[in-house]
C-alpha cells in the first residue's frame, strides 16, 4: 500500500482467513490412512514444541515431512448398523471403503496439490458412499500391533493423563475454557486395555436419539461461543492403546482419539490400517476436574472438515415468504418459482479459529441442513492457545448467523495424536443448537520439529520443490537480476567479489526497463498501483533523458506493438462532465487514461471490487479501502534465431513520480537537476519551496526464463477479469481480444520452449511466483469452490483466494538457519499474540514466526540474527490519525517479538549474558546534507513549522518502500507485498512477488556461507545503507556483526538527530525506540517525537478500529 494514510478510517470489521487446503488424492477417491513411517520421530505426549525431540532426522527424500504429508484419513469407518436401540437413527453413516493405493504426493512440476476434494454419493437413505463401492461390504480392520506398541498393565486413568499434561510447563498460565469442556463428554470413560480381544467396528450411535432422551441428565459440552467460563467439571482425559472400535455415545460425542505410538525400531514393521482402523473403544471411568492450559502450537494443523448433520434452519423467515408465494394461484406461483427455491434453509460453512484468528474456512453449501464438505486444511500455526474452535455459520446476504461451535482442547492433540469423529454443535449457552446436530471432523498437530522440510534451509539437488501448495510451481533454469533503487550510477557502490571469482553487477532498474520497452517487438504489458505518463525513466543520459514513459509507449504502439496498461482505479479520482479530481492518493490514473485516450495504447482503470455474493458492507469496504498493488512490466525480448521470449520485471517500484532515486538519496542536491520536474514529499502541506524531497529506497527484479511466463499469466488473468463488460459497457466492444495469444504466434516461444540455463551452470536460478489475490480480481480460477484446491487455492466465504505470498514468507522463515534480513514498508502482524488489541485482525504469522525462530535458536544455544529495516514513519503526515495508528500497531508487533525472545533467554538462563537486541533489531533510513556556502540562510520566522525546521536542519527520512527478504544469503523474496494484513490476506490488496535461489549457492551445497548473487545483493544493500563494508558483515548471524551494525545505527541516529548539521556517510539508523534487557519497547529518551515533523514515535490509538491501517 502506498501512502494510504489519507484514507478515512473504516468502521467495517473483517475477520481474515488463513490456512491453505490440501488434498493429495484425486477426486472421488479417499485418502489413504495416515500412519507414521517406520522410524518416524514421534515423541512421548505431552511435550513442548521448543524442546528437542528424540527422533532421527534422516533424509527419506527432498520432501521428508516426518509425518504422512497431507492428512490421509477421512471420517471414521463403521460397520453396518447392529441391532440395538440406535436402529431408530434418523440418519445412518455409510460404509467407507479401504484406502486406495498410495498416490504420488507431487505434481509433475514439483508442487504439492493441496486440498483436493473427495466426494461421496448420498444415497436415498442418507448414507454417504463413493460411486464405486458396494454398500453391503462391511469395513473390518486388523488390530495386530508389534509388541513394542503395547502398553503393559492396565490403562492409564484420567488423573494420570492430567498429571502428564501438568508437567508440560508448571509456569503455564491457566487458561479458562471458552466453552463447557469436551472432557465432560469423555468423562467416565477409559480405553479398553484388552489388547488381545477381537473387535469389530460397532455401528455409530445416534446422536439425536442420545441427546433427545427425556430421562438423560443435561449434558455439558466443550463447545459453543463466548462467554468464557473459569472452571469446568470433568477432565475425562483419554489415554491408552489403539484398538479397532469405539462406542459409548451415552455421554460423549462420537470421537476417536489417536495417540502416537512409542518410537519404533527402524526395522520394525508398522501396521497399515485401512481407513478408520485405529480407533479406540471408550468405556466409563471416573475423572477429575481441571482447567485448560495455554500451549504453544508451532507447526502445522492437519484438519479435515467432513460433514455436518441435522443443522437447524436459520432461514425460517425466507422460508415463510417462499411458502406464502407457493400458496398463490398457479400463474403467480410459476413466476415466482424460478426465483425462490422451494427448499429454503441454512447455507452453512465452517470457520476454523484459534485465539480469535481465523485459520481457514470451508466453502458455503446452499440450502442444506446436512452439508458434506470433505475439505482438508494444512494450516501453519504459531499460536499460544488452549483450544481450536470450529464455528458453524449460516451465510446471509448481509453477513452470517452463528449456528454453533465445536471446540477441541489442545491438550488432546499436543502429543501428535489425532482426534476424529462426530462432535455436537453447541450454541451460546453450551447446549446443542438442535437435537442431533453434529459436525464430523478430524484434527492432528504436527510440531515444527517433525517437519524436516524446515530443517535444512534451501535444499540441495534438482528435486527441491520450492514452496509447496502454491498456484505457480517452482520453475527451474532461469536468470534473475536484482535491483536496489531506481538507478545505481557507475562507481556509486563498491565492487564485490563472489564465488568462482565473479564480480557482482549493480543493476540499473529503470534504465533496463526503458531499454526492454524500446526493444519490444510484439507486446508491452504493464500493471501498476500508479503509472504516470510524464515520468522519465532515464535521467543521466542526455540522448534519451527527455523521453517520457507516455511518449515511448505511444511510439511503440504506433510500431504495431500491443501496449496494454492495467492501472488501479482510485475511487476518489474522477473525471465527470469536465470536472476533474486528482484523488486522495494522487495516482494520476485519470490523467494517464486521458493522455492515451486517442492512441492505440489501451488503458484499463481497474477498481478493486468485491464479488456479487459478498454483503453490501463488505463490497463498500473493498471498493473504498483496498487497492490493486501489483507492479509488473512484461515484454517480449530477443531469444536468438529470430525468435522472441518473455521477460518480466516486478517488485516495489511503480513507474510514477517520486520513485526515481539512487543510493545517494539526495535531499536538496538534485532538486534542480534529476528532480526538477519530479518533486515529491507528501509530509508537507502548503508551501514546499526549499524543502527537502522525500528520498525513496526500493527493491525490484527482472525474471528471464520460465517463471516470466507465470507473471504473464497473472496479467492475462487480471486483464480478462477487468475487461469483462458490466452494465451499459456490455454494449461496447470488449477488451478480451486485446491480449495477444502467444501460443498462436510461432515467433514467440512458449514456456516449454523458452531458453533455460543448464543445471550445471553456477549462475542458474530457480524461481517461483507468488500472489495475494482472489477470484474477484482474476478470471481463470475454478468456478466451483470444490475444485479450488486442485489449483492450490484457499476457500474463503464466497471467494477463492491465492495467498501464496504469505505461505512463501512463513516457509522461508521456518527454513532459516542463520539470519533473516528484511526491508519492508510496513511491519505489522501476529496481533493475536499482542498484549492488547488482539482482535484487531492483523493475523499474519510473519512477526511471530521470526520471534519463534530466534527463540528456537536460543534454546539450542545457536546464533541467529534478524535485521528489519522499515520507514521512520509511514508516508504522509506523521501526526495524522492513520499514521499514528500504523505506528501504534507496529509498536505492538515489536513488543510482542521482543518479549518472546526475552522469555527464551530466561528459560535457558542467558538473560544476563545477552539482551534481546543481540538477536533482533529494527532500523530505518535517514539522510542529512550540509549546506553549500552559497546557500541562503534559513528565515528564522519560519523555523517553527515542519517545512521551516526541515530547511533549517537539512534532514529527512529516506522512505523505505521495499518489499523483500533475504534468508541465509541463499534465498530472496521480492515483490509488491508489504508485511501487513492488507498485503498478506489475499482478499484485500492484490500483490505479486517472486522467491528465488541459485541451487549452486546454498548452505547445503557449499557447506558454508554461500556467496552467490543473493550474497552480493545483500552486501550491496548494506554498503548503500552503512557507507562501507567490513569483514564481519559476511557473517550476519554472528554476535559481532549484530552488535557492530547496531552500534553504527545508533551513531548514525545521533548524527541525524543532532543540532549540528553535518554530512552523513551512512544512512542506516537504529529505529528510535528504547528496548531494555527485558524486551520492553519504550520511546527513546529525549526523542519521543520525530525530529522536525512531530508525531509520537510509538504511535497512538485514539479512534475506532478499522481495516485500513493493518
Tab-separated table of C-alpha atoms in Angstrom, residues 794-1069:
chain	number	residue	atom	x	y	z
A	794	UNK	CA	-7.916	-21.230	-0.383
A	795	UNK	CA	-11.678	-21.209	0.031
A	796	UNK	CA	-12.943	-18.083	1.681
A	797	UNK	CA	-16.550	-17.136	2.213
A	798	UNK	CA	-17.905	-16.682	-1.347
A	799	UNK	CA	-14.412	-16.218	-2.757
A	800	UNK	CA	-11.351	-18.228	-3.806
A	801	UNK	CA	-8.001	-16.921	-2.630
A	802	UNK	CA	-4.367	-17.231	-3.674
A	803	UNK	CA	-2.358	-16.238	-0.603
A	804	UNK	CA	0.906	-17.878	-1.570
A	805	UNK	CA	2.994	-14.803	-0.664
A	806	UNK	CA	2.211	-15.382	2.989
A	807	UNK	CA	2.904	-19.089	2.552
A	808	UNK	CA	6.280	-18.292	0.987
A	809	UNK	CA	7.323	-15.943	3.798
A	810	UNK	CA	6.356	-18.440	6.502
A	811	UNK	CA	8.147	-21.288	4.752
A	812	UNK	CA	11.333	-19.239	4.237
A	813	UNK	CA	11.409	-18.043	7.859
A	814	UNK	CA	10.879	-21.531	9.207
A	815	UNK	CA	13.663	-22.867	6.982
A	816	UNK	CA	16.120	-20.124	8.007
A	817	UNK	CA	19.177	-21.418	9.834
A	818	UNK	CA	21.415	-18.367	10.325
A	819	UNK	CA	19.854	-14.941	9.725
A	820	UNK	CA	16.985	-13.010	8.186
A	821	UNK	CA	17.265	-9.594	6.551
A	822	UNK	CA	14.034	-7.732	5.787
A	823	UNK	CA	13.284	-4.414	4.144
A	824	UNK	CA	9.603	-3.511	4.112
A	825	UNK	CA	7.326	-0.505	4.048
A	826	UNK	CA	5.266	-1.906	6.929
A	827	UNK	CA	5.805	-4.466	9.659
A	828	UNK	CA	2.552	-5.380	11.388
A	829	UNK	CA	1.221	-8.807	12.255
A	830	UNK	CA	0.506	-11.642	14.707
A	831	UNK	CA	-1.902	-9.411	16.601
A	832	UNK	CA	-3.486	-12.431	18.285
A	833	UNK	CA	-0.357	-12.561	20.467
A	834	UNK	CA	-0.164	-8.843	21.330
A	835	UNK	CA	-0.646	-7.781	24.921
A	836	UNK	CA	-3.800	-5.873	23.894
A	837	UNK	CA	-5.997	-5.259	20.837
A	838	UNK	CA	-5.640	-8.927	19.978
A	839	UNK	CA	-8.798	-8.887	17.920
A	840	UNK	CA	-7.655	-6.163	15.518
A	841	UNK	CA	-7.271	-8.778	12.780
A	842	UNK	CA	-3.600	-8.440	11.799
A	843	UNK	CA	-3.224	-12.194	11.961
A	844	UNK	CA	-0.414	-12.911	9.516
A	845	UNK	CA	2.244	-15.149	11.057
A	846	UNK	CA	5.411	-13.398	9.880
A	847	UNK	CA	6.425	-11.446	13.024
A	848	UNK	CA	5.770	-14.284	15.472
A	849	UNK	CA	7.486	-16.800	13.179
A	850	UNK	CA	10.642	-14.669	13.279
A	851	UNK	CA	10.451	-14.376	17.063
A	852	UNK	CA	9.885	-18.117	17.483
A	853	UNK	CA	12.771	-18.875	15.139
A	854	UNK	CA	15.060	-16.769	17.321
A	855	UNK	CA	13.680	-18.387	20.484
A	856	UNK	CA	14.278	-21.829	18.987
A	857	UNK	CA	17.910	-20.954	18.264
A	858	UNK	CA	18.407	-19.523	21.750
A	859	UNK	CA	17.178	-22.754	23.317
A	860	UNK	CA	19.505	-24.700	21.037
A	861	UNK	CA	22.392	-22.373	22.033
A	862	UNK	CA	22.904	-21.389	18.397
A	863	UNK	CA	23.428	-17.960	16.906
A	864	UNK	CA	20.734	-16.289	14.858
A	865	UNK	CA	20.082	-12.661	13.959
A	866	UNK	CA	17.233	-10.746	12.331
A	867	UNK	CA	17.674	-7.291	10.786
A	868	UNK	CA	14.460	-5.438	9.872
A	869	UNK	CA	14.535	-2.107	8.005
A	870	UNK	CA	11.317	-0.056	7.923
A	871	UNK	CA	10.474	3.627	7.291
A	872	UNK	CA	10.942	6.076	10.124
A	873	UNK	CA	7.221	6.759	9.810
A	874	UNK	CA	4.614	5.743	7.215
A	875	UNK	CA	4.371	8.092	4.276
A	876	UNK	CA	2.204	11.114	4.945
A	877	UNK	CA	1.620	13.393	7.892
A	878	UNK	CA	3.267	11.714	10.923
A	879	UNK	CA	0.858	13.444	13.305
A	880	UNK	CA	-2.249	12.262	11.454
A	881	UNK	CA	-4.525	9.621	12.954
A	882	UNK	CA	-3.898	6.916	10.291
A	883	UNK	CA	-0.105	7.297	10.546
A	884	UNK	CA	-0.178	7.269	14.325
A	885	UNK	CA	-2.308	4.155	14.311
A	886	UNK	CA	0.083	2.314	11.997
A	887	UNK	CA	2.954	3.256	14.309
A	888	UNK	CA	0.885	2.006	17.254
A	889	UNK	CA	0.293	-1.406	15.614
A	890	UNK	CA	3.966	-1.532	14.686
A	891	UNK	CA	4.964	-0.888	18.294
A	892	UNK	CA	2.680	-3.689	19.463
A	893	UNK	CA	4.293	-6.032	16.957
A	894	UNK	CA	7.813	-5.136	18.122
A	895	UNK	CA	6.838	-5.527	21.775
A	896	UNK	CA	5.395	-8.985	21.194
A	897	UNK	CA	8.552	-10.171	19.415
A	898	UNK	CA	11.000	-8.847	21.990
A	899	UNK	CA	9.009	-10.351	24.862
A	900	UNK	CA	9.123	-13.804	23.275
A	901	UNK	CA	12.877	-13.507	22.806
A	902	UNK	CA	13.434	-12.391	26.405
A	903	UNK	CA	11.386	-15.305	27.724
A	904	UNK	CA	13.568	-17.700	25.728
A	905	UNK	CA	16.711	-16.140	27.222
A	906	UNK	CA	15.277	-16.523	30.718
A	907	UNK	CA	14.348	-20.120	30.042
A	908	UNK	CA	17.963	-21.073	29.318
A	909	UNK	CA	19.455	-18.722	31.903
A	910	UNK	CA	21.092	-16.318	29.422
A	911	UNK	CA	19.154	-13.150	30.250
A	912	UNK	CA	22.196	-11.616	31.956
A	913	UNK	CA	24.657	-12.575	29.226
A	914	UNK	CA	22.618	-11.406	26.253
A	915	UNK	CA	19.879	-8.929	25.511
A	916	UNK	CA	17.010	-9.340	23.020
A	917	UNK	CA	18.740	-6.849	20.726
A	918	UNK	CA	21.634	-9.253	20.313
A	919	UNK	CA	19.204	-11.209	18.128
A	920	UNK	CA	16.631	-8.783	16.720
A	921	UNK	CA	16.991	-5.157	15.676
A	922	UNK	CA	14.830	-2.669	13.828
A	923	UNK	CA	16.327	0.061	11.661
A	924	UNK	CA	15.198	2.942	9.482
A	925	UNK	CA	16.941	5.152	6.935
A	926	UNK	CA	17.655	8.871	7.008
A	927	UNK	CA	19.915	11.463	5.418
A	928	UNK	CA	21.347	14.857	6.162
A	929	UNK	CA	23.090	17.278	3.782
A	930	UNK	CA	25.387	20.053	4.875
A	931	UNK	CA	24.519	23.340	3.162
A	932	UNK	CA	26.615	24.888	0.416
A	933	UNK	CA	28.454	28.018	1.344
A	934	UNK	CA	26.412	29.917	-1.231
A	935	UNK	CA	23.065	28.681	0.111
A	936	UNK	CA	20.908	31.415	1.722
A	937	UNK	CA	20.399	31.166	5.467
A	938	UNK	CA	17.050	29.994	6.758
A	939	UNK	CA	14.453	32.579	7.721
A	940	UNK	CA	14.107	32.172	11.465
A	941	UNK	CA	10.477	33.307	11.362
A	942	UNK	CA	9.518	30.064	9.581
A	943	UNK	CA	11.580	27.793	11.818
A	944	UNK	CA	8.656	26.513	13.917
A	945	UNK	CA	6.855	24.790	11.041
A	946	UNK	CA	7.795	21.339	9.734
A	947	UNK	CA	8.905	22.968	6.475
A	948	UNK	CA	10.985	25.564	8.229
A	949	UNK	CA	12.615	23.095	10.632
A	950	UNK	CA	13.443	20.708	7.770
A	951	UNK	CA	15.050	23.507	5.752
A	952	UNK	CA	16.987	24.653	8.795
A	953	UNK	CA	18.197	21.225	9.950
A	954	UNK	CA	18.547	19.845	6.400
A	955	UNK	CA	17.458	16.339	7.271
A	956	UNK	CA	14.714	13.945	6.342
A	957	UNK	CA	13.978	10.249	6.430
A	958	UNK	CA	14.685	8.037	3.420
A	959	UNK	CA	11.365	6.401	2.703
A	960	UNK	CA	11.701	2.612	2.728
A	961	UNK	CA	9.243	1.330	0.156
A	962	UNK	CA	10.976	-2.048	-0.256
A	963	UNK	CA	9.126	-5.344	-0.004
A	964	UNK	CA	11.815	-8.002	0.263
A	965	UNK	CA	13.529	-10.566	2.449
A	966	UNK	CA	16.876	-12.361	2.265
A	967	UNK	CA	17.412	-15.597	4.197
A	968	UNK	CA	20.878	-17.027	4.885
A	969	UNK	CA	22.285	-15.352	1.733
A	970	UNK	CA	20.692	-18.181	-0.255
A	971	UNK	CA	17.027	-17.250	-0.747
A	972	UNK	CA	15.376	-13.956	-1.699
A	973	UNK	CA	11.773	-12.779	-1.875
A	974	UNK	CA	10.983	-9.547	-3.736
A	975	UNK	CA	7.602	-8.197	-4.713
A	976	UNK	CA	4.878	-5.655	-4.095
A	977	UNK	CA	3.577	-7.106	-0.811
A	978	UNK	CA	4.012	-5.329	2.494
A	979	UNK	CA	4.211	-7.192	5.780
A	980	UNK	CA	0.736	-6.367	6.990
A	981	UNK	CA	-2.729	-7.846	6.691
A	982	UNK	CA	-3.646	-5.815	3.608
A	983	UNK	CA	-0.915	-7.443	1.552
A	984	UNK	CA	-0.849	-10.942	3.010
A	985	UNK	CA	-4.502	-11.869	3.293
A	986	UNK	CA	-5.312	-12.152	-0.392
A	987	UNK	CA	-8.786	-10.601	-0.112
A	988	UNK	CA	-7.545	-7.050	0.379
A	989	UNK	CA	-4.760	-5.531	-1.741
A	990	UNK	CA	-3.721	-7.563	-4.786
A	991	UNK	CA	0.007	-8.362	-4.777
A	992	UNK	CA	2.677	-10.296	-6.665
A	993	UNK	CA	6.136	-11.473	-5.603
A	994	UNK	CA	8.843	-13.918	-6.537
A	995	UNK	CA	11.046	-16.192	-4.469
A	996	UNK	CA	14.327	-17.385	-5.947
A	997	UNK	CA	17.634	-19.054	-5.202
A	998	UNK	CA	20.708	-20.299	-7.009
A	999	UNK	CA	20.993	-24.078	-6.499
A	1000	UNK	CA	24.806	-23.879	-6.715
A	1001	UNK	CA	24.936	-21.273	-3.934
A	1002	UNK	CA	23.206	-22.748	-0.885
A	1003	UNK	CA	24.423	-23.801	2.543
A	1004	UNK	CA	23.510	-27.397	1.772
A	1005	UNK	CA	25.578	-27.314	-1.405
A	1006	UNK	CA	28.541	-25.265	-0.137
A	1007	UNK	CA	28.555	-26.498	3.495
A	1008	UNK	CA	29.419	-22.907	4.379
A	1009	UNK	CA	28.086	-19.429	3.794
A	1010	UNK	CA	27.147	-19.098	0.104
A	1011	UNK	CA	28.473	-16.107	-1.791
A	1012	UNK	CA	26.388	-16.027	-4.935
A	1013	UNK	CA	24.251	-13.238	-6.357
A	1014	UNK	CA	21.992	-13.053	-3.293
A	1015	UNK	CA	25.004	-12.572	-1.031
A	1016	UNK	CA	26.252	-9.846	-3.371
A	1017	UNK	CA	22.828	-8.191	-3.317
A	1018	UNK	CA	22.688	-8.047	0.487
A	1019	UNK	CA	26.239	-6.762	0.765
A	1020	UNK	CA	25.459	-4.121	-1.850
A	1021	UNK	CA	22.429	-3.003	0.149
A	1022	UNK	CA	24.488	-2.852	3.333
A	1023	UNK	CA	27.155	-0.833	1.530
A	1024	UNK	CA	24.442	1.621	0.457
A	1025	UNK	CA	22.987	1.901	3.959
A	1026	UNK	CA	26.226	1.948	6.006
A	1027	UNK	CA	28.562	3.650	3.572
A	1028	UNK	CA	31.236	0.931	3.753
A	1029	UNK	CA	31.740	-2.791	4.285
A	1030	UNK	CA	33.547	-4.743	6.976
A	1031	UNK	CA	34.624	-8.363	7.194
A	1032	UNK	CA	32.112	-9.205	9.930
A	1033	UNK	CA	29.276	-8.296	7.555
A	1034	UNK	CA	29.954	-11.564	5.730
A	1035	UNK	CA	28.656	-13.372	8.856
A	1036	UNK	CA	25.387	-11.581	9.674
A	1037	UNK	CA	24.360	-14.202	12.234
A	1038	UNK	CA	27.418	-13.580	14.412
A	1039	UNK	CA	27.140	-11.640	17.650
A	1040	UNK	CA	29.982	-9.437	16.463
A	1041	UNK	CA	28.067	-8.416	13.358
A	1042	UNK	CA	24.761	-7.854	15.153
A	1043	UNK	CA	26.376	-5.587	17.737
A	1044	UNK	CA	28.531	-3.781	15.185
A	1045	UNK	CA	25.615	-2.918	12.930
A	1046	UNK	CA	23.561	-1.805	15.914
A	1047	UNK	CA	26.354	0.468	17.155
A	1048	UNK	CA	26.692	2.007	13.691
A	1049	UNK	CA	22.950	2.570	13.563
A	1050	UNK	CA	22.981	4.249	16.976
A	1051	UNK	CA	25.857	6.522	15.938
A	1052	UNK	CA	24.065	7.447	12.720
A	1053	UNK	CA	20.920	8.295	14.678
A	1054	UNK	CA	22.873	10.591	16.969
A	1055	UNK	CA	24.259	12.377	13.918
A	1056	UNK	CA	20.827	12.604	12.320
A	1057	UNK	CA	19.164	13.966	15.475
A	1058	UNK	CA	21.969	16.340	16.478
A	1059	UNK	CA	21.504	20.109	16.390
A	1060	UNK	CA	24.707	20.345	14.377
A	1061	UNK	CA	24.217	19.891	10.629
A	1062	UNK	CA	26.835	17.521	9.178
A	1063	UNK	CA	27.026	15.403	6.041
A	1064	UNK	CA	26.052	11.793	6.666
A	1065	UNK	CA	28.109	8.967	5.194
A	1066	UNK	CA	25.817	6.144	6.286
A	1067	UNK	CA	22.037	6.169	6.183
A	1068	UNK	CA	21.156	3.213	8.422
A	1069	UNK	CA	19.665	4.488	11.701
